[in-house]
Coordinates of C-alpha atoms in Angstrom, one line a residue:
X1 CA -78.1 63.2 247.1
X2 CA -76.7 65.7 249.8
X3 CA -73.3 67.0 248.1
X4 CA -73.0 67.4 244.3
X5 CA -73.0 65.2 241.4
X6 CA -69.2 66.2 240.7
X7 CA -67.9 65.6 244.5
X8 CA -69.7 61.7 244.8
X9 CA -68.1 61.1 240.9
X10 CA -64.9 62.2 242.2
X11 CA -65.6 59.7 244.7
X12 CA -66.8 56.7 242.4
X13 CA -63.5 57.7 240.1
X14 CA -61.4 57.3 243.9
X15 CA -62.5 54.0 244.9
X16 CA -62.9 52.6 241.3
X17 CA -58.7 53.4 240.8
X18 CA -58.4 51.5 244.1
X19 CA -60.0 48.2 243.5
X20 CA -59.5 48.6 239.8
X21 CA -63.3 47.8 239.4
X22 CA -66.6 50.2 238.3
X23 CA -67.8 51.7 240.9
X24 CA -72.0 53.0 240.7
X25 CA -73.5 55.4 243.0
X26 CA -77.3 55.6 242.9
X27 CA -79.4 58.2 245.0
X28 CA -82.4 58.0 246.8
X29 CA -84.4 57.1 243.4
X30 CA -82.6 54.5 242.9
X31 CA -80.8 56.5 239.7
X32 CA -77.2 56.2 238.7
X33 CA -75.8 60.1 239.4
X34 CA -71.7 58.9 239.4
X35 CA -70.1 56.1 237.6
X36 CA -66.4 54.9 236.7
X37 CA -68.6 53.8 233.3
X38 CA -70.0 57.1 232.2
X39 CA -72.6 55.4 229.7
X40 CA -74.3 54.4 233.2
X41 CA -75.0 57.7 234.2
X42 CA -78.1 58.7 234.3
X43 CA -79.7 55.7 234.2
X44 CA -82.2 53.8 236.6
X45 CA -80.5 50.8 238.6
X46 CA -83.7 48.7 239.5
X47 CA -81.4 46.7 242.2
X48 CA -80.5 50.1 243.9
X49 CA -84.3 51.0 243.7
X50 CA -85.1 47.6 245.5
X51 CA -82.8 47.6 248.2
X52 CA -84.1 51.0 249.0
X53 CA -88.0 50.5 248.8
X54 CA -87.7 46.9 250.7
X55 CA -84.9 48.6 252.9
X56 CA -82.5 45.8 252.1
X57 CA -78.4 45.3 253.9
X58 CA -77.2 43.8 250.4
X59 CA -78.8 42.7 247.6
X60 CA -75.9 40.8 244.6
X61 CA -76.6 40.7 240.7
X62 CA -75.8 38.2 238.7
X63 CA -77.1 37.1 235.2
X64 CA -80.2 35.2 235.9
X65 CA -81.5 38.2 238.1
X66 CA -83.8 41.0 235.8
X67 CA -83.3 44.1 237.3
X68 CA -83.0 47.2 234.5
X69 CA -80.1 49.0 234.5
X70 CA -78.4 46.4 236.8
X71 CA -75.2 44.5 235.7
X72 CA -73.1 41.5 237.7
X73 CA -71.9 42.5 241.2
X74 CA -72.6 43.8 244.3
X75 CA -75.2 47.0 245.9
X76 CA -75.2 48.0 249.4
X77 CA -77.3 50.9 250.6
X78 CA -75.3 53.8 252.2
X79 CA -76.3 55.8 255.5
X80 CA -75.5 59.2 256.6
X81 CA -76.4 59.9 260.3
X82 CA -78.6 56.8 260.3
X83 CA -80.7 58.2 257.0
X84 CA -80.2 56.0 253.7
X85 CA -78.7 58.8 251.2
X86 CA -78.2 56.6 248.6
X87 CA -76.7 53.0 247.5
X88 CA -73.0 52.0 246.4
X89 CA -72.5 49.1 243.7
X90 CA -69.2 47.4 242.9
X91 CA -69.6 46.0 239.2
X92 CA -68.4 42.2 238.7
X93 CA -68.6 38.4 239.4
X94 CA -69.9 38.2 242.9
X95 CA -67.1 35.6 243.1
X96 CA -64.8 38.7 242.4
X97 CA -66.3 41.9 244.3
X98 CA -68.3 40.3 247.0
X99 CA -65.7 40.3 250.0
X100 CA -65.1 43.7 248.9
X101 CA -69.1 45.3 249.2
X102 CA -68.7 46.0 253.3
X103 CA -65.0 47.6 252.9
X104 CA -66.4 49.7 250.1
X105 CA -69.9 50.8 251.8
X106 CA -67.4 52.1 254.6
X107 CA -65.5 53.9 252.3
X108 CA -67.8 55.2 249.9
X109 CA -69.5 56.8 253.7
X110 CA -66.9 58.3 254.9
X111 CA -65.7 60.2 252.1
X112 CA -69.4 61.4 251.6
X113 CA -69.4 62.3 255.0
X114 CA -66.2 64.6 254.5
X115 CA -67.5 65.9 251.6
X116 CA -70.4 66.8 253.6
X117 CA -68.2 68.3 256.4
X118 CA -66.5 70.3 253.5
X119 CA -69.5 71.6 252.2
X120 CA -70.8 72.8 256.1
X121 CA -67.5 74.3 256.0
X122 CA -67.6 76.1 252.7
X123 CA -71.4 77.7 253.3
X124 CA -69.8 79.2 257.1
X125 CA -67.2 81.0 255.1
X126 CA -69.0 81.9 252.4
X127 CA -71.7 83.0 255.6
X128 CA -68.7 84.9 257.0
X129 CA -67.4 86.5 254.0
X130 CA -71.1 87.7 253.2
X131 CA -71.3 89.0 257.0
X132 CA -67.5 91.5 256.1
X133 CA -68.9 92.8 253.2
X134 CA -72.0 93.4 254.9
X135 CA -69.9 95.5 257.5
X136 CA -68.0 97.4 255.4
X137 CA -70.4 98.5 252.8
X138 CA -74.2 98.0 253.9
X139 CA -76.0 100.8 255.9
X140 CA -78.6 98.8 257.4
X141 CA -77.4 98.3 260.9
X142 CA -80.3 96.7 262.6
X143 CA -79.5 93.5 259.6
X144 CA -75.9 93.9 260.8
X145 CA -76.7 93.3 264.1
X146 CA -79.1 90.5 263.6
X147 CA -76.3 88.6 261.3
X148 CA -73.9 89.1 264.0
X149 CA -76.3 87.6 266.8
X150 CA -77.1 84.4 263.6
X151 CA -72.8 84.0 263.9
X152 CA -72.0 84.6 267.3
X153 CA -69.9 87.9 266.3
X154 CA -69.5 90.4 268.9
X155 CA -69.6 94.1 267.3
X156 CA -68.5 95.9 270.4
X157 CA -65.0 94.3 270.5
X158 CA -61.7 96.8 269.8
X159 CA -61.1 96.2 266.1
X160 CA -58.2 97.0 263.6
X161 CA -58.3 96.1 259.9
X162 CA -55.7 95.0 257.6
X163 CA -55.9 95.0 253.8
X164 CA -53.3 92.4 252.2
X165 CA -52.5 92.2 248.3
X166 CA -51.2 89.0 246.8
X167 CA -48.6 89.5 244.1
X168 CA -47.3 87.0 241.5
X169 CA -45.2 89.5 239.7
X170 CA -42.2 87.7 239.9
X171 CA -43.6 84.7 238.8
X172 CA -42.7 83.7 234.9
X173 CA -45.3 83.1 232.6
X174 CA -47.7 83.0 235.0
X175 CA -50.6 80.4 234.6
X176 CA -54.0 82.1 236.0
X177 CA -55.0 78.3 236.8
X178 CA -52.2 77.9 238.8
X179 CA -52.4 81.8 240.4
X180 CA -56.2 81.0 241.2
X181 CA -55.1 77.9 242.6
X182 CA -52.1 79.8 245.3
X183 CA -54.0 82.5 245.9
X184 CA -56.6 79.9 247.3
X185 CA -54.0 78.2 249.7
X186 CA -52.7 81.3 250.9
X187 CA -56.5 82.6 251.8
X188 CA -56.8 79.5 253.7
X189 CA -53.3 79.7 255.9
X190 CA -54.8 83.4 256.8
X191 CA -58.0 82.4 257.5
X192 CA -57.1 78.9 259.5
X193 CA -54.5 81.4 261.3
X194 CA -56.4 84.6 261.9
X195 CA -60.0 82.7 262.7
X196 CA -58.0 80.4 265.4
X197 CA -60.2 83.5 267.5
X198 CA -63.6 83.2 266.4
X199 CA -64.4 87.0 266.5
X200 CA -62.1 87.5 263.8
X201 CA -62.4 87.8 260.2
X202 CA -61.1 87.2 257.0
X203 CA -62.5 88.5 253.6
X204 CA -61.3 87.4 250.3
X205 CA -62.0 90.8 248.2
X206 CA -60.1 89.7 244.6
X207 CA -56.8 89.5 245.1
X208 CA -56.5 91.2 248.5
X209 CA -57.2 89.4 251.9
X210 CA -59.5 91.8 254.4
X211 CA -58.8 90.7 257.9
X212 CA -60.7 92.1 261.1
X213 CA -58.1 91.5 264.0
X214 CA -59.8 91.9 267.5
X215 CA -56.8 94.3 268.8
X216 CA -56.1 97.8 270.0
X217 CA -52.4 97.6 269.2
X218 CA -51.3 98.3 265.7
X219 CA -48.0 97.0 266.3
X220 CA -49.2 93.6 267.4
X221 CA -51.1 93.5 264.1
X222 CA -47.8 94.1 262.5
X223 CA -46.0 91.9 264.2
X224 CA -48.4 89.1 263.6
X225 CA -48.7 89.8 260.0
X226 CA -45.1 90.3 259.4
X227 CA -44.3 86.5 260.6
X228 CA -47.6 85.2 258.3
X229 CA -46.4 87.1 255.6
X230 CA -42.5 86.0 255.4
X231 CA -44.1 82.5 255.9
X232 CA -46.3 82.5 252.7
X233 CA -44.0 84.7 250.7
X234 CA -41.2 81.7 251.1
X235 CA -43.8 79.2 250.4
X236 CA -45.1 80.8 247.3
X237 CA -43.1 82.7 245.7
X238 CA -45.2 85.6 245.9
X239 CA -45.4 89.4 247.4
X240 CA -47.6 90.3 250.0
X241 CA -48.2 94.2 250.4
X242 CA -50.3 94.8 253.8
X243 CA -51.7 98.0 255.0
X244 CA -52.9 98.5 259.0
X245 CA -55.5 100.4 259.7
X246 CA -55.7 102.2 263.0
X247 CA -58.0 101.1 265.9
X248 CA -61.8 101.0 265.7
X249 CA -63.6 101.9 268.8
X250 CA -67.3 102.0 267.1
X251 CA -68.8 99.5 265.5
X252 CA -69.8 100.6 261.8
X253 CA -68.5 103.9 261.3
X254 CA -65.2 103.1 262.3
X255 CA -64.5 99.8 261.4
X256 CA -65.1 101.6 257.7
X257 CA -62.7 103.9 258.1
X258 CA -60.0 101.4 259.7
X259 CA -60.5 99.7 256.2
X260 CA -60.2 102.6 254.2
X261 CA -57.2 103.6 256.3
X262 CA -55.4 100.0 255.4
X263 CA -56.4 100.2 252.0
X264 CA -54.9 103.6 251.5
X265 CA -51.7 102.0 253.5
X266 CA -51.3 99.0 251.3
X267 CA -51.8 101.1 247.7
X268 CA -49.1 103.5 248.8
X269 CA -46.8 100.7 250.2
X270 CA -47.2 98.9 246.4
X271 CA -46.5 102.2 244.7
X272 CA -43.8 103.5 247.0
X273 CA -40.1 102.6 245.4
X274 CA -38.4 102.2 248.6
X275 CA -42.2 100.0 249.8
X276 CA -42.0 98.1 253.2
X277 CA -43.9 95.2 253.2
X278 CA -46.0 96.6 255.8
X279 CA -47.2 100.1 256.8
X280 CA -49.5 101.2 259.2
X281 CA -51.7 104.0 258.7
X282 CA -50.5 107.1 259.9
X283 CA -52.4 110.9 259.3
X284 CA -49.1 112.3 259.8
X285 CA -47.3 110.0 257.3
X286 CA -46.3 112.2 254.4
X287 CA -47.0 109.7 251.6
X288 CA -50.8 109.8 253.5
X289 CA -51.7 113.5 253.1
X290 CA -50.5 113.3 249.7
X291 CA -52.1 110.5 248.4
X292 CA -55.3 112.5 248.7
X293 CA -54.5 114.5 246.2
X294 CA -55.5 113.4 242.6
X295 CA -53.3 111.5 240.4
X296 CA -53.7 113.2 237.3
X297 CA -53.0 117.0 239.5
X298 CA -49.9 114.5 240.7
X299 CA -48.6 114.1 237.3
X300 CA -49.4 117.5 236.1
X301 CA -47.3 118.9 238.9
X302 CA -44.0 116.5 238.0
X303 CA -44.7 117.5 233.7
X304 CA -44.2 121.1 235.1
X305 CA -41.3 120.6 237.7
X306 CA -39.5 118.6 234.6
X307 CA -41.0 120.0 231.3
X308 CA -39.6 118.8 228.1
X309 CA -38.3 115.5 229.5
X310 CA -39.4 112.2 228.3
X311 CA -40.6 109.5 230.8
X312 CA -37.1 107.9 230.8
X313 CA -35.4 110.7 231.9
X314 CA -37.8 111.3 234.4
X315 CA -37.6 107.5 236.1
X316 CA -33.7 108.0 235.9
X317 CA -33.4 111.4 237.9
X318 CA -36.1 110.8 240.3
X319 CA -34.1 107.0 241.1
X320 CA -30.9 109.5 241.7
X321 CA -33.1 111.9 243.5
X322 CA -34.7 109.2 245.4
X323 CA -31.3 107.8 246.9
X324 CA -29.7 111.5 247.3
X325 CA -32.8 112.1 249.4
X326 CA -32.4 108.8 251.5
X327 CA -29.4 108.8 252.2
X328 CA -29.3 112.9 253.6
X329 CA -27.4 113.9 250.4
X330 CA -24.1 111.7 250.8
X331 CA -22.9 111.1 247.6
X332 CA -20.7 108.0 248.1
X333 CA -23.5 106.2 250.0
X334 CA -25.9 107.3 246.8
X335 CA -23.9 106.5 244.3
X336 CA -23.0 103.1 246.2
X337 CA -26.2 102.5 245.9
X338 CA -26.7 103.3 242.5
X339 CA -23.5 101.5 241.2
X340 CA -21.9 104.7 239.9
X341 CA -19.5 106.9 240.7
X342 CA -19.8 110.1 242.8
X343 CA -18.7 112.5 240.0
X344 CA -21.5 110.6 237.9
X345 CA -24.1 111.3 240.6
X346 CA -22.6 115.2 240.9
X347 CA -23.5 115.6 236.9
X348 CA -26.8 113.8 237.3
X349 CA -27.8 116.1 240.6
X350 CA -26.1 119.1 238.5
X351 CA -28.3 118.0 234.5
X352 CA -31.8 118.5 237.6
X353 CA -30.6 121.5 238.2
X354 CA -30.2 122.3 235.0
X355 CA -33.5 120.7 233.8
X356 CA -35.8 122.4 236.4
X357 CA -34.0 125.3 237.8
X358 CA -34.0 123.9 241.4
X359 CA -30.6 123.0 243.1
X360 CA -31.2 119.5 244.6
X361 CA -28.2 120.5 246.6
X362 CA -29.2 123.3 248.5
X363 CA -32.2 123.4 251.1
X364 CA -33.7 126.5 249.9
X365 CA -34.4 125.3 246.6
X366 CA -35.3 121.3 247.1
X367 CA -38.7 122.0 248.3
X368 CA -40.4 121.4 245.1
X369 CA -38.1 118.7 243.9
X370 CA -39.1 116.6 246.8
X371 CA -42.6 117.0 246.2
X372 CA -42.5 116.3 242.9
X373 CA -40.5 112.7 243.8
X374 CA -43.0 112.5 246.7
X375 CA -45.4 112.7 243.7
X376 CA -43.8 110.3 241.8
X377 CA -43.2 107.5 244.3
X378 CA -46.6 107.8 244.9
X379 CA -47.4 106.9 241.5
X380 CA -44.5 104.8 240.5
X381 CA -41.2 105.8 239.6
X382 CA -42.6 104.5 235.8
X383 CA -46.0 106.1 236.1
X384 CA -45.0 109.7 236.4

């Protein structure tokens, strides 16, 4: 047969629930490979294996017939692009099922037809998913080339990349069935929306979607991805984090480092407190430079700015720090913020002071402070 064994018996298990009768597939051998009655599986039909040798239109069963394998009913062979894949049989009185034999050849073809068109679908994705990894990670340019020509990709085209990462957090007891099964729907919407232009890409890598947009403006990309994500977030009751890479002129070297651009993007915009959902890549971006340097020198610099404190006290006056910072050290719109009141946020910005010898209040003295929070947004107010 030309699609698997478990697509034609969910077929067989389709039609059988509509007529209420067993339904038999049989391939090309004439052997039973799907069944509503699953002791039939496996087994040889000998009227299937007639009606194929003797190329028959019908052939009907009933007890004074000797065929093995073959009970009462009806067996019509099945054709795919004018080739004889296979035969159907409708199990019962001819009396009973034989009006129904054409109406269920008709059926039983065109769902194997769609299952065929799913399959032809399925290999070009997998074919195109294959192709991004092969662009991001493989050396071998002359195979990159040639896989391009094989899917009519064009490697000279403008390119920027975006790295997305799906989120259930917020979801309660999550089920990973159910997660698998969302994260699935949501890699098709992108991919049905992003490959609308064939030159694009999508690539599912885990739980973050890779996308190649044929585009020279980062804020298009944002735009576009912005509307996509608020879409799917709605829908799904999920959290998209995106990064944007910047543009990509040439067609290995920089296409890499657009990626590794948006992946940098998306980590930080996951980790940062105050996060956007989307952040394009910027060398200038403060959060950027930083995040180069290594974690573990990160947290060794926020132990030292605030030694002797335990993690709790840490979260709790880097949050205060946070919103003294954001809002350019104005006291009723930080303490708004953190539903307090101003002389509570005066002793909180007075017990840092106190804690590290720095003065969050005066400019001279807040350099280190706001590196260390820089630090610790980086990692996660939790994670310092």
């Amino acid at each position: 047969m030309i699609i698997s064994k478990t697509k034609m018996q969910r077929i067989a298990d389709e039609i059988g629930d509509v007529i209420n009768k067993h339904i038999n597939i049989m391939d090309e051998l004439g052997v039973i490979i799907a069944s509503t009655d699953i002791s039939r599986i496996g087994t040889l039909h000998g009227g299937a294996r007639r009606i194929i040798e003797e190329k028959l239109t019908q052939l009907t069963v009933d007890s004074s017939d000797n065929f093995i394998g073959a009970k009462n009913g009806i067996n019509l062979p099945l054709f795919i692009n004018e080739q004889c894949v296979g035969v159907v049989g409708i199990t019962g009185s001819v009396e009973e099922v034989g009006a129904l034999g054409s109406v269920i050849k008709k059926m039983t073809e065109i769902l194997i037809s769609e299952a065929i068109r799913e399959n032809q679908k399925q290999v070009m994705i997998d074919a195109r998913n294959n192709f991004a990894l092969e662009w991001l990670y493989n050396q071998d340019s002359g195979t990159l080339s040639k896989n391009a020509n094989i899917l009519g990709i064009q490697l000279d085209l403008p390119r920027i990349i975006s790295v997305t990462q799906v989120d259930f957090d917020e979801v309660e007891n999550p089920d990973e069935t159910e997660i698998r099964k969302k994260f699935r729907q949501i890699s098709d919407i992108f991919r049905n929306s992003i490959e609308r232009n064939s030159q694009q890409l999508l690539f599912v890598m885990g739980m973050k979607l890779v996308c190649f947009f044929v585009s020279k403006d980062q804020n298009s990309v944002f735009s576009f991805l912005e509307r996509l994500s608020t879409e799917v977030e709605e829908a799904f009751n999920c959290r998209l984090v995106t990064g944007i890479g910047t543009l990509a002129n040439e067609v290995i070297d920089d296409v890499r480092r657009s990626f590794r651009e948006a992946e940098m993007a998306c980590q930080i915009s996951r980790t940062l407190a105050n996060h956007e959902k989307i952040l394009m890549y910027n060398s200038k971006n403060i959060y950027m430079i930083l995040n180069d340097i290594q974690a573990d020198t990160r947290k060794k610099f926020i132990r030292s700015i605030f030694s002797g404190c335990s993690d709790e006290d840490i979260s709790r006056m880097m949050e205060c720090l946070h919103y003294y910072v954001t809002y350019d050290g104005s006291l009723s719109k930080a303490s708004a913020k953190l539903y307090i009141h101003k002389n509570t946020l005066q002793y909180r910005l007075e017990k840092i002071r106190l804690v590290t010898g720095y003065n969050p209040r005066k400019i001279s003295e807040i350099g280190p402070l706001l590196l260390a929070l820089y630090f610790s947004e980086i990692n996660g107010f939790n994670n310092s």
